[in-house]
PDB file of C-alpha atoms in Angstrom:
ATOM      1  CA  UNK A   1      16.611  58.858 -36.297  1.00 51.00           C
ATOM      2  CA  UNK A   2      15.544  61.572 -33.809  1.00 60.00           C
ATOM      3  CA  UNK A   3      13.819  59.251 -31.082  1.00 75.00           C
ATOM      4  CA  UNK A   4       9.995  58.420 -30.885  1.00 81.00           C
ATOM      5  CA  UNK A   5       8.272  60.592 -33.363  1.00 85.00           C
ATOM      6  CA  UNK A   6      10.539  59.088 -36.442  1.00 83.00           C
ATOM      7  CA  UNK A   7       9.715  55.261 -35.423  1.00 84.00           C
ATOM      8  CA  UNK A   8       5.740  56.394 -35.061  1.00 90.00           C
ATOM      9  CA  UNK A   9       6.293  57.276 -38.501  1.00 89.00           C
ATOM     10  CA  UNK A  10       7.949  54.489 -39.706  1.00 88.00           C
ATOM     11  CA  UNK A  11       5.454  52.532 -38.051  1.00 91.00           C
ATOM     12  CA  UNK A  12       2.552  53.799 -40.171  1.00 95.00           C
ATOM     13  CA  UNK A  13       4.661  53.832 -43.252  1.00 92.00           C
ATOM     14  CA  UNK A  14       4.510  50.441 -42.990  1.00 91.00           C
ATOM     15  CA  UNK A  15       1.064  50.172 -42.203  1.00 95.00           C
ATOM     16  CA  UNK A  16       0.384  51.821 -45.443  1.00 96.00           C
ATOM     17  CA  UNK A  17       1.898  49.913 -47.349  1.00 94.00           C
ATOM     18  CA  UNK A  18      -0.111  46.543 -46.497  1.00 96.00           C
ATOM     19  CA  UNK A  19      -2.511  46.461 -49.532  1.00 95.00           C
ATOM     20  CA  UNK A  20      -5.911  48.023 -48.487  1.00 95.00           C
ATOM     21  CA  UNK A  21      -4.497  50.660 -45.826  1.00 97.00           C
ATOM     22  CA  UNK A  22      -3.648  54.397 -47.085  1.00 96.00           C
ATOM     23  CA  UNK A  23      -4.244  58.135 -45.371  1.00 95.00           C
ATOM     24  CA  UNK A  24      -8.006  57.678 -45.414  1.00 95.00           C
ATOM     25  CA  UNK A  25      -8.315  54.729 -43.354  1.00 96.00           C
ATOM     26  CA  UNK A  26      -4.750  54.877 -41.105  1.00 97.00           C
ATOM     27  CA  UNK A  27      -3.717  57.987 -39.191  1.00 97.00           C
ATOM     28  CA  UNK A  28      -1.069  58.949 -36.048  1.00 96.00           C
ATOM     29  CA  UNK A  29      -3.448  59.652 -33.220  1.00 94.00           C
ATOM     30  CA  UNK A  30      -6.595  61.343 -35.136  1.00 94.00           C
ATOM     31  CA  UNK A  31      -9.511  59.332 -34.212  1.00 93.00           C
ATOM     32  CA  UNK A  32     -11.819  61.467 -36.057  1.00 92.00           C
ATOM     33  CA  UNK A  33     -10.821  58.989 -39.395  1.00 93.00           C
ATOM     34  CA  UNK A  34     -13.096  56.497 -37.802  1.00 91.00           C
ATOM     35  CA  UNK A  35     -16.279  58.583 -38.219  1.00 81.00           C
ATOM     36  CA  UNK A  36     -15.154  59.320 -42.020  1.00 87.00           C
ATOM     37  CA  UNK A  37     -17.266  56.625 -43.855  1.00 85.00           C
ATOM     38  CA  UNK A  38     -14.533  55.837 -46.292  1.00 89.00           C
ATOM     39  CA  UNK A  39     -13.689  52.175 -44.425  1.00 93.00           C
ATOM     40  CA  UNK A  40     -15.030  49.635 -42.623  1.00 93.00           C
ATOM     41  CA  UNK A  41     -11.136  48.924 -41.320  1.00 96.00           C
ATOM     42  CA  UNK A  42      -9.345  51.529 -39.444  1.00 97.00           C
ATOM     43  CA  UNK A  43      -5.820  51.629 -38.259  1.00 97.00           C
ATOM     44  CA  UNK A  44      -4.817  54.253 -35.411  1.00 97.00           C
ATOM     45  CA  UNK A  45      -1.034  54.483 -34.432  1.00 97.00           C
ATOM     46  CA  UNK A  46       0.038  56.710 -30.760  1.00 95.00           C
ATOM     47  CA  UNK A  47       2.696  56.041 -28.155  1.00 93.00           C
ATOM     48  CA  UNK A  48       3.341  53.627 -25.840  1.00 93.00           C
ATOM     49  CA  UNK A  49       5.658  52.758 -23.023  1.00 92.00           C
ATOM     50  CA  UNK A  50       9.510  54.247 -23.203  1.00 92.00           C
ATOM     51  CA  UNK A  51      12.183  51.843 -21.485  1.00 93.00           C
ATOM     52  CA  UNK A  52      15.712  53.505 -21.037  1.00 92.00           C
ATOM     53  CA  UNK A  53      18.394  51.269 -19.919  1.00 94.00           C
ATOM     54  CA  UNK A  54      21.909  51.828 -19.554  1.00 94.00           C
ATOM     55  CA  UNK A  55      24.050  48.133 -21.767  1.00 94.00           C
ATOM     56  CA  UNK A  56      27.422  49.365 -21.076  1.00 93.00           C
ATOM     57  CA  UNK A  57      29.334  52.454 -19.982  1.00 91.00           C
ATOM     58  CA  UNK A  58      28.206  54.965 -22.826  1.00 92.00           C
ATOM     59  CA  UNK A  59      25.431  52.923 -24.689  1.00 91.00           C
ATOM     60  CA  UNK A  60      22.083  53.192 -23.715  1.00 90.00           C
ATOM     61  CA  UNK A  61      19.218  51.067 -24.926  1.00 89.00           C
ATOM     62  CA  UNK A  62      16.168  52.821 -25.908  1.00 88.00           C
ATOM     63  CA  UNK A  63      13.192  50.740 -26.441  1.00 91.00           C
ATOM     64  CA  UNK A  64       9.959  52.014 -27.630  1.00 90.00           C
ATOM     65  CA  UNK A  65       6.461  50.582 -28.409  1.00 93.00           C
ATOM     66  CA  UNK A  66       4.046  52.197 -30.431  1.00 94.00           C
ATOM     67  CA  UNK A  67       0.614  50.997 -30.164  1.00 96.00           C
ATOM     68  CA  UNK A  68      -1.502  49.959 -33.299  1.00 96.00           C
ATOM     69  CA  UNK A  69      -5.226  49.999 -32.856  1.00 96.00           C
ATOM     70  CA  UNK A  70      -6.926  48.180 -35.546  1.00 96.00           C
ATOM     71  CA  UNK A  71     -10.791  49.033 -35.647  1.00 95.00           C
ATOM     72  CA  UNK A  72     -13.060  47.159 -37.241  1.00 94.00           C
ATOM     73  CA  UNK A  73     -17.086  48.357 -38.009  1.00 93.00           C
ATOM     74  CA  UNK A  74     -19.172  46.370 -35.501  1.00 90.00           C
ATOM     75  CA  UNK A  75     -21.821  44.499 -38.113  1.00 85.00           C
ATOM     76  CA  UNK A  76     -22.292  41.595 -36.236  1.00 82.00           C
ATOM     77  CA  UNK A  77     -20.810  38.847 -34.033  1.00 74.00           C
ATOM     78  CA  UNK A  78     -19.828  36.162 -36.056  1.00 83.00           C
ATOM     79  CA  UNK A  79     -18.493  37.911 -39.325  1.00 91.00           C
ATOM     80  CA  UNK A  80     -17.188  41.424 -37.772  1.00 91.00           C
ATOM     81  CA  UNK A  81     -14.851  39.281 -35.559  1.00 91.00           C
ATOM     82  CA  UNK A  82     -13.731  37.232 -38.428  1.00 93.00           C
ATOM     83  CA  UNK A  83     -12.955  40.146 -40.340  1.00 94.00           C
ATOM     84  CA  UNK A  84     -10.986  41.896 -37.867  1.00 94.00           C
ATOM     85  CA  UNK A  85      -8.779  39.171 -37.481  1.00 94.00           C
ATOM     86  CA  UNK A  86      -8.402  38.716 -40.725  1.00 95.00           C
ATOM     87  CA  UNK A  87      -6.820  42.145 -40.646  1.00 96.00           C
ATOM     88  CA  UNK A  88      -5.029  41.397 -37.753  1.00 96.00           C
ATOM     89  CA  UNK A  89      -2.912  38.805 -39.923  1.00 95.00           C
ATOM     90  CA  UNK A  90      -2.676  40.370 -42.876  1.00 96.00           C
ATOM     91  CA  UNK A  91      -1.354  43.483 -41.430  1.00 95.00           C
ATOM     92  CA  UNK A  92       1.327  40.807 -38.808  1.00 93.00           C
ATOM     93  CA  UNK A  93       1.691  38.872 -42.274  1.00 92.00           C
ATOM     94  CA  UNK A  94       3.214  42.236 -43.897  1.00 90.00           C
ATOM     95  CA  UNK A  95       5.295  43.788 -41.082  1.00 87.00           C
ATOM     96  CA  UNK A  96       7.068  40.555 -39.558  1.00 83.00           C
ATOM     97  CA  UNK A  97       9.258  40.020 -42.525  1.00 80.00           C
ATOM     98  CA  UNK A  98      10.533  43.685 -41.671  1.00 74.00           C
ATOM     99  CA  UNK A  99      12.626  44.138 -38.782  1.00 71.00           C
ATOM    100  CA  UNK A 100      14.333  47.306 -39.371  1.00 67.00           C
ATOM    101  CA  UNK A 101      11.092  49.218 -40.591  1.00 71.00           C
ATOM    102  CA  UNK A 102      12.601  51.165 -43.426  1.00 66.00           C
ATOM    103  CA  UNK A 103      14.836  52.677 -41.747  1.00 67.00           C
ATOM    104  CA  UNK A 104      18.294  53.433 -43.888  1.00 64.00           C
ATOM    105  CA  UNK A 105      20.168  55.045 -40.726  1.00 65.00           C
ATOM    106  CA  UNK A 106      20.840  52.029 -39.149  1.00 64.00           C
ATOM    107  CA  UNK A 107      19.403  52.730 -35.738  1.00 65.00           C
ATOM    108  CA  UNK A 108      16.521  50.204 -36.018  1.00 65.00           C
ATOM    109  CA  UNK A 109      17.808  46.883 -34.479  1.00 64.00           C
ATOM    110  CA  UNK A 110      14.704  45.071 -34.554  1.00 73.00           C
ATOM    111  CA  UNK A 111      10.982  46.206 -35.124  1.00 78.00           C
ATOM    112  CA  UNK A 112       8.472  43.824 -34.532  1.00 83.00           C
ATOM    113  CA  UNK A 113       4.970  43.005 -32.934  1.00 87.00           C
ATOM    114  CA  UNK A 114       5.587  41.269 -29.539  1.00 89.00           C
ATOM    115  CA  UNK A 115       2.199  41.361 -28.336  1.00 89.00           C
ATOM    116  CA  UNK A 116      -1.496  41.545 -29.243  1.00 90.00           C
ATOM    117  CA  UNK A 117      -3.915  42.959 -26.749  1.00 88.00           C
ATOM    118  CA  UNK A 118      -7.620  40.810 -26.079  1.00 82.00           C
ATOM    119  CA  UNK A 119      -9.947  42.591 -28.780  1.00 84.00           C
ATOM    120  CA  UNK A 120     -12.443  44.715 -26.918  1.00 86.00           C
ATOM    121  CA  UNK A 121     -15.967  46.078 -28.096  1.00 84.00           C
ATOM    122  CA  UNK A 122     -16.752  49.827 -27.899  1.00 78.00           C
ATOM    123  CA  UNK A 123     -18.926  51.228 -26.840  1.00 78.00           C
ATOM    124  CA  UNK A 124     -19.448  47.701 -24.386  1.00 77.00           C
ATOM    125  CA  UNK A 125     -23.074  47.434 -24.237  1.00 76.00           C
ATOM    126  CA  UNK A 126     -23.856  48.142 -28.077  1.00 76.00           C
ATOM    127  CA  UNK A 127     -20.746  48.209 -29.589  1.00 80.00           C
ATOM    128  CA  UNK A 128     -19.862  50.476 -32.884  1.00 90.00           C
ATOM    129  CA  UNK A 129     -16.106  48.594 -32.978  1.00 91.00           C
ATOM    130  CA  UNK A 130     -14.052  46.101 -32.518  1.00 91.00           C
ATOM    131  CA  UNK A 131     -10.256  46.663 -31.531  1.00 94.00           C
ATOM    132  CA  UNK A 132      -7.284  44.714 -31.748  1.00 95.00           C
ATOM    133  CA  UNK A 133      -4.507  46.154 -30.208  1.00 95.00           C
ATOM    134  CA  UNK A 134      -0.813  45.237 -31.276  1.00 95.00           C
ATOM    135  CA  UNK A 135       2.236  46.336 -29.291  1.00 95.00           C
ATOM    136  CA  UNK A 136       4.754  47.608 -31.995  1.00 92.00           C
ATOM    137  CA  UNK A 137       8.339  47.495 -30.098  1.00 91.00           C
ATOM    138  CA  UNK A 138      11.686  48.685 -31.596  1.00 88.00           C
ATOM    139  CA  UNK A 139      14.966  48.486 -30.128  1.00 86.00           C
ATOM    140  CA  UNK A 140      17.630  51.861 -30.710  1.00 83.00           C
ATOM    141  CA  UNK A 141      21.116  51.915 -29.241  1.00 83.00           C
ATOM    142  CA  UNK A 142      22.140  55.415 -28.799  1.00 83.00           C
ATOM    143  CA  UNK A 143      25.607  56.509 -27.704  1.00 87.00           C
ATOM    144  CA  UNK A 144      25.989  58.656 -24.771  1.00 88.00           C
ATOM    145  CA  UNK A 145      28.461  61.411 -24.556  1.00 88.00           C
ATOM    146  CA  UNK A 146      28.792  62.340 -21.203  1.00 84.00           C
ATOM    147  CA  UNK A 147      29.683  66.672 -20.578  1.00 79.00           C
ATOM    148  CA  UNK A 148      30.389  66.433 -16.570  1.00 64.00           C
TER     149      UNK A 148
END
């Protein structure tokens, strides 16, 4: 594991693998998949926040979220919400029972979801999507070898 970039990608590994999510309707930070017309359901994965914390005298606790943006095509009130949490769940339903993400190096402690962001409408006043945010977090020790 080589920080950030390799749990992104273990991230949407997993995404793809929830039945109904592949590389035309999932992607690391291209929004330009939204516009393709090949889905109705869209699932964007890009950085968040980076906590660095010092556990003992040369172990240092990384933890990193990754933020998974699940769009849904606005149709209409009742059944575009429905559907979008509907994928919400199924896509929670899928990674939960996996903590370590796939990873075989070790370095995973614990992957999970430990939040889901109020679903917004975009654009606000005649809205194309709906978003659901979840909060992807993972937990890496790393060993510190000091040099001074």
């Amino acid at each position: 594991m080589s920080g950030y970039p390799d749990l992104e990608a273990l991230w949407l590994s997993r995404v793809r693998d929830v039945p109904g999510y592949d590389a035309n309707n999932t992607s690391r930070g291209k929004f330009g998949i939204l516009n393709n017309g090949k889905s109705d359901t869209y699932v964007i994965v890009m950085p968040g926040e980076h906590n660095r914390e010092m556990i003992s005298f040369k172990t240092q606790l990384n933890t990193w979220q990754t933020i998974i943006e699940v769009y849904q095509k606005y149709r209409d009130d009742g059944d575009t919400l429905t559907t979008l949490q509907t994928a919400v769940n199924t896509i929670l339903s899928y990674l939960d029972p996996r903590r370590v993400l796939g990873d075989t190096g070790g370095t995973v402690r614990k992957g999970r979801v430990v939040s889901i962001r109020p679903i917004v409408r975009y654009p606000m006043d005649k809205p194309d999507w709906l978003i659901a945010a979840l909060v992807g977090q993972v937990d890496e020790e790393e060993t510190i070898t000091f040099s001074e």
